[in-house]
mmCIF file of C-alpha atoms and ligand atoms in Angstrom:
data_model
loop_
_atom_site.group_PDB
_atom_site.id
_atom_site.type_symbol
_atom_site.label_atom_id
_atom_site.label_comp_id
_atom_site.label_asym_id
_atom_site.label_seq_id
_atom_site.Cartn_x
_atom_site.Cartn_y
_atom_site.Cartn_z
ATOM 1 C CA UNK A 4 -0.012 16.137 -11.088
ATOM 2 C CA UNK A 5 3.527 15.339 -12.030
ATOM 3 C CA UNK A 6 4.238 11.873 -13.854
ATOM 4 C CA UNK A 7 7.913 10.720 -13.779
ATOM 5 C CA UNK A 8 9.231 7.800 -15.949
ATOM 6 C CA UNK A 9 12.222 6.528 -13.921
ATOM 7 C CA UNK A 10 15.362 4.323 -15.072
ATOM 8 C CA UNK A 11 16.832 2.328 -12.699
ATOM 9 C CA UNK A 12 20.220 3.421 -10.974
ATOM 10 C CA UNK A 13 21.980 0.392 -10.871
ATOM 11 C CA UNK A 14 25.178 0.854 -9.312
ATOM 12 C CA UNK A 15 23.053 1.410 -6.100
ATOM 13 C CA UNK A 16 21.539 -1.559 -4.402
ATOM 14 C CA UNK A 17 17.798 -1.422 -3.863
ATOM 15 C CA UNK A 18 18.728 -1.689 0.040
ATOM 16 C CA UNK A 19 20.987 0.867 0.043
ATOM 17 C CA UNK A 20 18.759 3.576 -1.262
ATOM 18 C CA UNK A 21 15.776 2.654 1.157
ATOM 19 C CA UNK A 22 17.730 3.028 3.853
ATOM 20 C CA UNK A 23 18.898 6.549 2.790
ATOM 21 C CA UNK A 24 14.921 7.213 2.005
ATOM 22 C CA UNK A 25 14.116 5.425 5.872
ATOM 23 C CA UNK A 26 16.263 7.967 7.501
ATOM 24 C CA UNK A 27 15.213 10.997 5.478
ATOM 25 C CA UNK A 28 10.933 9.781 6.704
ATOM 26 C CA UNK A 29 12.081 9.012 9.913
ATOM 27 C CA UNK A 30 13.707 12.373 10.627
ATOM 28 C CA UNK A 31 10.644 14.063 9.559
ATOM 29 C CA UNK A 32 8.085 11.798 11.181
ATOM 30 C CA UNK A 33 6.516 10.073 8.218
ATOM 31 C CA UNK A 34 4.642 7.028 8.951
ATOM 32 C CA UNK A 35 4.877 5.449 5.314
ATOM 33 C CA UNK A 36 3.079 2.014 3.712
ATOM 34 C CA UNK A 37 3.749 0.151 0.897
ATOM 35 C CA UNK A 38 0.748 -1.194 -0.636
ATOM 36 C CA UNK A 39 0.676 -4.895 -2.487
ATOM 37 C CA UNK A 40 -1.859 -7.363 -3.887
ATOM 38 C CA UNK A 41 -3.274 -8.380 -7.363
ATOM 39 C CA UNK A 42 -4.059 -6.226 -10.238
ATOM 40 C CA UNK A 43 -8.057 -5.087 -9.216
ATOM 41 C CA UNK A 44 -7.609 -6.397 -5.591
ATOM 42 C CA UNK A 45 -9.159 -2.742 -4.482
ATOM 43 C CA UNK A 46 -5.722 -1.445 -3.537
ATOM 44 C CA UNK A 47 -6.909 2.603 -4.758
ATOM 45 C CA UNK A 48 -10.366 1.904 -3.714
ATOM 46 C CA UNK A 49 -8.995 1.154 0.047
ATOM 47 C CA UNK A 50 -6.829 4.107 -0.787
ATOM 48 C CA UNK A 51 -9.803 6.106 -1.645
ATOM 49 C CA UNK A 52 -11.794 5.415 1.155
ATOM 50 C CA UNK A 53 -8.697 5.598 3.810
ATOM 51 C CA UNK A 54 -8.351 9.508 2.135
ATOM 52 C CA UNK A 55 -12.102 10.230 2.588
ATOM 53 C CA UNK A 56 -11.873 9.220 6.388
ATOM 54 C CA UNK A 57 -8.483 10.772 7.468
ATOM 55 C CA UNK A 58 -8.082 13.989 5.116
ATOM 56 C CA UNK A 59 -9.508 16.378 7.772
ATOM 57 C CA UNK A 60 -6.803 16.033 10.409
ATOM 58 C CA UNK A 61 -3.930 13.994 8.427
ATOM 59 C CA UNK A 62 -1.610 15.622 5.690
ATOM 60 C CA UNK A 63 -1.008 12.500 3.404
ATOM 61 C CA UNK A 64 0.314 12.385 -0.016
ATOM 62 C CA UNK A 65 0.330 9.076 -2.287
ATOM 63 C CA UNK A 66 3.191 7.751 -4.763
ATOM 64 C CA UNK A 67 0.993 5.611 -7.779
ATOM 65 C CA UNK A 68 3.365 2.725 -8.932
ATOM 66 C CA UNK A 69 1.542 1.527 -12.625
ATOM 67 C CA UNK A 70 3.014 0.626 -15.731
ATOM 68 C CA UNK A 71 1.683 3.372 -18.050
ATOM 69 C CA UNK A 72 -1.403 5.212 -16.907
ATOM 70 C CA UNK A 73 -2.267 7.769 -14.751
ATOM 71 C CA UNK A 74 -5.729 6.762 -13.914
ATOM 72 C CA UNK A 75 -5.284 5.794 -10.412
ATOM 73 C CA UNK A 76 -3.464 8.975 -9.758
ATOM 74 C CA UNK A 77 -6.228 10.929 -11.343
ATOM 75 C CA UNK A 78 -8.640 9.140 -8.876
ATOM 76 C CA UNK A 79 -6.385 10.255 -6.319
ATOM 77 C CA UNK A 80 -6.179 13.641 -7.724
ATOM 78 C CA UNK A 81 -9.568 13.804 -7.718
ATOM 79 C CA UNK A 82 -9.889 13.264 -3.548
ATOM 80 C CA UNK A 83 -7.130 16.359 -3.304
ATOM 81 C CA UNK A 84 -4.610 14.978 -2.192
ATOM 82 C CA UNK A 85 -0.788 15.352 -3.158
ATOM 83 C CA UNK A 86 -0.059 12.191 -5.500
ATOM 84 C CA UNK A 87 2.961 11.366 -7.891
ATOM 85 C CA UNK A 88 2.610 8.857 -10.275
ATOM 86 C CA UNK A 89 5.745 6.502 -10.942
ATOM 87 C CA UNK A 90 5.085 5.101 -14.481
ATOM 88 C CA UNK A 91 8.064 2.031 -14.568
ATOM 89 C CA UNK A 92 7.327 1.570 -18.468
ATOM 90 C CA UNK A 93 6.406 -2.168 -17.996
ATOM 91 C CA UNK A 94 8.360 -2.812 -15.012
ATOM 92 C CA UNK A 95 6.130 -5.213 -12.403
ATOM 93 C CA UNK A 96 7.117 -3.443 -9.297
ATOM 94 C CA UNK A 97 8.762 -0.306 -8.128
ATOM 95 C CA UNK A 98 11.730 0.065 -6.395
ATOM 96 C CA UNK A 99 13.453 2.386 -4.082
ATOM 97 C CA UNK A 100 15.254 4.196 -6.547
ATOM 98 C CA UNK A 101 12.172 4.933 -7.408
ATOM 99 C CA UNK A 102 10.498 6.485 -4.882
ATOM 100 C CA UNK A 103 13.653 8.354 -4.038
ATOM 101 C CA UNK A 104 12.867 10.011 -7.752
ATOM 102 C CA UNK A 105 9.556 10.446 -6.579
ATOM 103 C CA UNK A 106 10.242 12.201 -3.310
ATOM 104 C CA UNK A 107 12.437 15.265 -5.188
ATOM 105 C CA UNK A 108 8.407 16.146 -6.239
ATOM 106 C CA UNK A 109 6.767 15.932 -3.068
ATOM 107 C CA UNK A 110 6.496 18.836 -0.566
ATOM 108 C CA UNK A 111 7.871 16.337 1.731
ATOM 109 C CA UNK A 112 8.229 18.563 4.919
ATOM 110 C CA UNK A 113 4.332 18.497 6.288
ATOM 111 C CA UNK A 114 3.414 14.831 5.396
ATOM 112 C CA UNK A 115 2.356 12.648 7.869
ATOM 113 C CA UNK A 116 1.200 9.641 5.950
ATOM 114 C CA UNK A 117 2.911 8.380 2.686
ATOM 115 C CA UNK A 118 1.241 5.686 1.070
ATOM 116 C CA UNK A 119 2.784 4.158 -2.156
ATOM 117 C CA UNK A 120 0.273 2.280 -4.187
ATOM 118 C CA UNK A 121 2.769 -0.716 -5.824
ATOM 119 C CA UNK A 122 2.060 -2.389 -8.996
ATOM 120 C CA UNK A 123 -0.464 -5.047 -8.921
ATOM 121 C CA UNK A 124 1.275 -8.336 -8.649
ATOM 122 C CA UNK A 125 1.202 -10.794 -6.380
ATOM 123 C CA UNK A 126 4.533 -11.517 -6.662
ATOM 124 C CA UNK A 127 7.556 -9.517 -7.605
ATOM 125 C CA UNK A 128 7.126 -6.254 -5.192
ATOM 126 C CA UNK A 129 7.438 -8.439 -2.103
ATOM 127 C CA UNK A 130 11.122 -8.538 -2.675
ATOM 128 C CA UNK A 131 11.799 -4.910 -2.637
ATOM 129 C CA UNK A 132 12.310 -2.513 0.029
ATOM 130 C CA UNK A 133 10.454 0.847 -0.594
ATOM 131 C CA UNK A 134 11.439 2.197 3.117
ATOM 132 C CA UNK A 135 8.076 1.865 4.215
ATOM 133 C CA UNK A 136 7.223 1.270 7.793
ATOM 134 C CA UNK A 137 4.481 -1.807 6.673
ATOM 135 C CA UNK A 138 3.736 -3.724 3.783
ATOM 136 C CA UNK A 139 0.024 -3.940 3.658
ATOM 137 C CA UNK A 140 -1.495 -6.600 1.222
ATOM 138 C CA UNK A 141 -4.514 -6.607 -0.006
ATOM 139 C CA UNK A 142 -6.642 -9.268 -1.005
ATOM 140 C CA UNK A 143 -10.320 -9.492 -2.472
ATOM 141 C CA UNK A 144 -12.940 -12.439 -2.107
ATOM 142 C CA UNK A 145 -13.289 -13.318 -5.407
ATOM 143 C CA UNK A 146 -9.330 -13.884 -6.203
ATOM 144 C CA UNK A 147 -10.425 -17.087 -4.055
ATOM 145 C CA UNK A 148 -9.205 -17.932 -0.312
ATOM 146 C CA UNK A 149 -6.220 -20.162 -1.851
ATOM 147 C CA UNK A 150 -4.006 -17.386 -3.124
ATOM 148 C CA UNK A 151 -1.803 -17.150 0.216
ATOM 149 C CA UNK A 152 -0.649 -20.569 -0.018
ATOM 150 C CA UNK A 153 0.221 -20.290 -3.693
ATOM 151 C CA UNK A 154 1.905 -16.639 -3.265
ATOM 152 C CA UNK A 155 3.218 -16.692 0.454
ATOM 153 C CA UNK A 156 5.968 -14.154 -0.383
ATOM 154 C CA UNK A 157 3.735 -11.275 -0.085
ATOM 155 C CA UNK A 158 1.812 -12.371 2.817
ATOM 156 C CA UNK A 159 5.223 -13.866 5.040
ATOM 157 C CA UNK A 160 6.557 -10.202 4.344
ATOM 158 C CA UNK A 161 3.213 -8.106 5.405
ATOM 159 C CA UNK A 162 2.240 -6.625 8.529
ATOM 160 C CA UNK A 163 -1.452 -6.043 7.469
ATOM 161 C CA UNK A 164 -3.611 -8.145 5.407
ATOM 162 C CA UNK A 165 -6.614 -6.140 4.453
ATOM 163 C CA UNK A 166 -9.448 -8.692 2.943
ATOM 164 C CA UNK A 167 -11.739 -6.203 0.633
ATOM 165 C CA UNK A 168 -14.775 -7.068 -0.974
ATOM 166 C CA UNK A 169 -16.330 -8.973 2.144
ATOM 167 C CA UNK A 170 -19.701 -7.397 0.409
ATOM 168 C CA UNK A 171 -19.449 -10.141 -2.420
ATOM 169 C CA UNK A 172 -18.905 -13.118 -0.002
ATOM 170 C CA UNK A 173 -22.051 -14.979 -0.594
ATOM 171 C CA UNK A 174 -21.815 -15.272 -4.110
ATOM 172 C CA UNK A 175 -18.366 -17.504 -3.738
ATOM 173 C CA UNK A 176 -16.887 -20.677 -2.030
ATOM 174 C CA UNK A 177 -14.414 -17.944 -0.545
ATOM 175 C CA UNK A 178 -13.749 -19.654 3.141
ATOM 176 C CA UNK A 179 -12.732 -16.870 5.946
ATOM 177 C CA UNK A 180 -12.025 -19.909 8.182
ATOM 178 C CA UNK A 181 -9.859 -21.418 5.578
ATOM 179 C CA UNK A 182 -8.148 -18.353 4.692
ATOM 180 C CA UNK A 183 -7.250 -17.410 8.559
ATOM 181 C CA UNK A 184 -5.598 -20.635 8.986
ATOM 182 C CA UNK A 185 -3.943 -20.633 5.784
ATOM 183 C CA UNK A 186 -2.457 -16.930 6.638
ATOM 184 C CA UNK A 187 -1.532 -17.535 10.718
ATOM 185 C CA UNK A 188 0.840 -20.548 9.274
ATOM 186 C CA UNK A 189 2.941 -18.310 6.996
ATOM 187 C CA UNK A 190 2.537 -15.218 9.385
ATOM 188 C CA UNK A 191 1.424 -15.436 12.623
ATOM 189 C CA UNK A 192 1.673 -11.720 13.898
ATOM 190 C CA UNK A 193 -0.277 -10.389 10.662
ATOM 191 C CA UNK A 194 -3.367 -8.065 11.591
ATOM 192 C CA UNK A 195 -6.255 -8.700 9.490
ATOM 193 C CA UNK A 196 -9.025 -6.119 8.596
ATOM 194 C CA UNK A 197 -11.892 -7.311 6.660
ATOM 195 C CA UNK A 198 -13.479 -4.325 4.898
ATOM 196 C CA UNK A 199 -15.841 -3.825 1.509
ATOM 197 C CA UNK A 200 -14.601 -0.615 -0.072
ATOM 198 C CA UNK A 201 -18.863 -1.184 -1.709
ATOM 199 C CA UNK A 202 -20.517 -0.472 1.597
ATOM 200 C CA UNK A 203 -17.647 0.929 3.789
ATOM 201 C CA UNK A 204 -17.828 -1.623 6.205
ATOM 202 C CA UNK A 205 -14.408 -1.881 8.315
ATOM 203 C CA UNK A 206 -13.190 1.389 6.841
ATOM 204 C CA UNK A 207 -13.447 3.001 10.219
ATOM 205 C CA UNK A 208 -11.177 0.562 12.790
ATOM 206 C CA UNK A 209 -9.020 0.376 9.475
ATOM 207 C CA UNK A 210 -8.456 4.265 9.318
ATOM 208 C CA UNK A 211 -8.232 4.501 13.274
ATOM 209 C CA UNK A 212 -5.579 1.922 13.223
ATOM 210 C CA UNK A 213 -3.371 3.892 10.667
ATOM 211 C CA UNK A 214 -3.764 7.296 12.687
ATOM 212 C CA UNK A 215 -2.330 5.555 15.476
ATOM 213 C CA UNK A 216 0.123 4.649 13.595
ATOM 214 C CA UNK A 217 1.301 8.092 12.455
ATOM 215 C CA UNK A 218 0.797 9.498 15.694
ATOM 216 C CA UNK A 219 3.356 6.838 17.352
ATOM 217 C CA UNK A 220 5.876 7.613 14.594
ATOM 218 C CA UNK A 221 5.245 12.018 15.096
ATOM 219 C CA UNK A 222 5.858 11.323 18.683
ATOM 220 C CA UNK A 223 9.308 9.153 17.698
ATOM 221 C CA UNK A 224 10.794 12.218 16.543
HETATM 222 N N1 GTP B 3 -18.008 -5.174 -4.851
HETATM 223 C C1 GTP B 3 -16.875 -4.530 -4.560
HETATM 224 N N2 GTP B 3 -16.091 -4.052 -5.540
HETATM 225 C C2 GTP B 3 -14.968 -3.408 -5.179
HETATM 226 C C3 GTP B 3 -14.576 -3.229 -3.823
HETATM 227 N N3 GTP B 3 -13.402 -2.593 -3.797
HETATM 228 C C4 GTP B 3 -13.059 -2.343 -5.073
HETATM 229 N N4 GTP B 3 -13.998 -2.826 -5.914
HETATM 230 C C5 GTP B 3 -13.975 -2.780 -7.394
HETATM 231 O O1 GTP B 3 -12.889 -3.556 -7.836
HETATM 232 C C6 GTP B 3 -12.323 -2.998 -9.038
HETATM 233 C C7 GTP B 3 -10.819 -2.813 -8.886
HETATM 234 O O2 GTP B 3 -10.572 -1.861 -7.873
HETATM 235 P P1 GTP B 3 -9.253 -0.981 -7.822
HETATM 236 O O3 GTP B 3 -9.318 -0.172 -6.580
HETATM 237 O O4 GTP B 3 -9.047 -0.274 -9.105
HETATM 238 O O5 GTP B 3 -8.141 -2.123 -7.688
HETATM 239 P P2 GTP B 3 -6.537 -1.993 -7.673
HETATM 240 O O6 GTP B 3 -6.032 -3.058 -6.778
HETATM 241 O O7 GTP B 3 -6.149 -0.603 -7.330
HETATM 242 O O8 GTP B 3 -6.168 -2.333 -9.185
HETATM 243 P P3 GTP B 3 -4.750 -2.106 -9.945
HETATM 244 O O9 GTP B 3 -4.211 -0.771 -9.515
HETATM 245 O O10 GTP B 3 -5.106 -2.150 -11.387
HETATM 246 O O11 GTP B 3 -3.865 -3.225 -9.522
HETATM 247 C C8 GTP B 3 -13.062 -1.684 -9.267
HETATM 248 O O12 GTP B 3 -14.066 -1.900 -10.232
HETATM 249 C C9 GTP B 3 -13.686 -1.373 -7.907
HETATM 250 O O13 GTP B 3 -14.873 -0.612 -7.985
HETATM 251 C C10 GTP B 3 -15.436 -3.757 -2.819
HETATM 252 O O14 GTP B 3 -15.180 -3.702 -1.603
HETATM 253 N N5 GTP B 3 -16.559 -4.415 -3.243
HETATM 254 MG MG1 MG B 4 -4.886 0.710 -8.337
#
C-alpha cells in the first residue's frame, strides 16, 4: 500500500485541476464517486460490501481520504483491491490536487470504478470538486433523520443518498417518512438506497446500480 502526505498546490484552483483529472477518467472510461457523510456513517463498510459484490467482473481501485491513519485502507487492503491512502495531516476534506497526487500511484489504465472514500464531515468536502462522476452521501440511522436540514450542502450537491444501518431502526425515533420529505425539498432528483452494511440488505440493487453505471461510462468512450 502506498501512503502519500500531500501539500496543497495553491497557485492551481481546485476546479482547474479536476477538470484536468475529469478528462484524463473520461478518456479512459472510469466511472468515479466521491464518497461523503459523517465520521462512522459506514462510508468503508458500504465500501466493503460494494467490493465483495462487484470484485469478480469489475477492476476497481479506492483513494482513502483520512487525517492520519491507514486503517481504512488496510480494510481495503485486506478485500484486494488497489487502494491509496491520502493522509491530509488534519485537513477535513481532500481536494483535487489531491487525488491528482494520488493518481501518479495508481495503475490507472484497467480501472473501471474509482471510488474515493472523503474525510468524514458533514460539511467541508461538499465544496470541492474531486472529478468524480457522483457524490454519494451517506447517512446512518442513528446520526438521527434531522441531519439533512441542518447540513443541506452535502445532500443539495449528491446524486445518491445511501441510508445505512436500516438494521438498527427500531431502537430510534429515526423517521424514514420524515427524512424523505426533508431530502426531496433540498434535492428532488436524489436516488435513495436504504441498505444495513450488518445484514446486507440493499447491497445487491445498490451494487447493480453502480455496474450500470460503469458500463454506460465504458461504452462513452
Ligand atoms: N449495525 C450496523 N453497524 C454498522 C453498519 N455499517 C457500519 N456499521 C458500523 O459502524 C461503524 C463505523 O463504520 P465505518 O465503515 O468505519 O464508518 P466510516 O463512515 O467509514 O467512518 P470514518 O471513515 O471514520 O468517517 C463500524 O463499527 C461499523 O461496523 C450497519 O449497517 N449496521
Ligand atoms: Mg471510513
Amino acid at each position: 500500500m502506498k501512503q502519500i502526505l500531500v501539500k496543497k498546490d495553491i497557485l492551481k484552483s481546485n476546479d482547474e485541476i479536476a477538470k484536468k483529472n475529469r478528462e484524463a477518467f473520461s478518456q479512459k472510461g472510469i466511472f468515479s464517486i466521491n464518497m461523503l457523510g459523517s465520521p462512522g456513517a459506514g462510508k468503508t463498510s458500504v465500501l466493503e460490501q460494494i467490493i465483495k459484490s462487484l470484485k469478480a467482473e469489475v477492476n476497481m481501485t479506492v483513494i482513502e481520504g483520512d487525517l492520519y491513519t491507514t486503517k481504512d485502507a488496510e480494510r481495503i487492503e485486506n478485500q484486494g483491491v488497489q487502494v491509496i491512502q491520502v493522509n491530509t495531516g488534519g485537513g477535513c476534506h481532500l481536494d483535487a490536487s489531491m487525488i491528482e497526487e494520488a493518481i501518479k500511484y495508481i495503475e490507472i489504465k484497467d480501472v473501471d470504478f474509482l471510488i474515493i472514500e472523503n474525510v468524514g464531515n458533514l460539511v467541508c468536502p461538499a465544496s470541492y470538486d474531486l472529478s468524480e462522476d457522483m457524490k454519494v452521501t451517506v447517512l446512518s440511522i442513528t446520526e438521527g433523520n434531522d441531519k439533512p436540514l441542518k447540513y443541506p450542502s452535502m445532500f443539495q450537491k449528491s446524486e445518491i443518498l445511501i441510508v445505512n444501518k436500516i438494521d438498527l431502526i427500531e431502537h430510534t425515533n429515526f423517521s424514514m417518512d420524515e427524512l424523505y420529505n426533508d431530502i426531496k425539498s433540498l434535492n428532488e432528483n436524489i436516488k435513495i438506497f436504504e441498505i444495513s452494511c450488518r445484514t446486507g440488505e440493499g447491497i445487491n440493487k445498490l451494487s447493480t446500480f453502480f455496474k450500470e453505471k460503469i458500463k454506460d461510462k465504458r461504452r462513452n468512450i
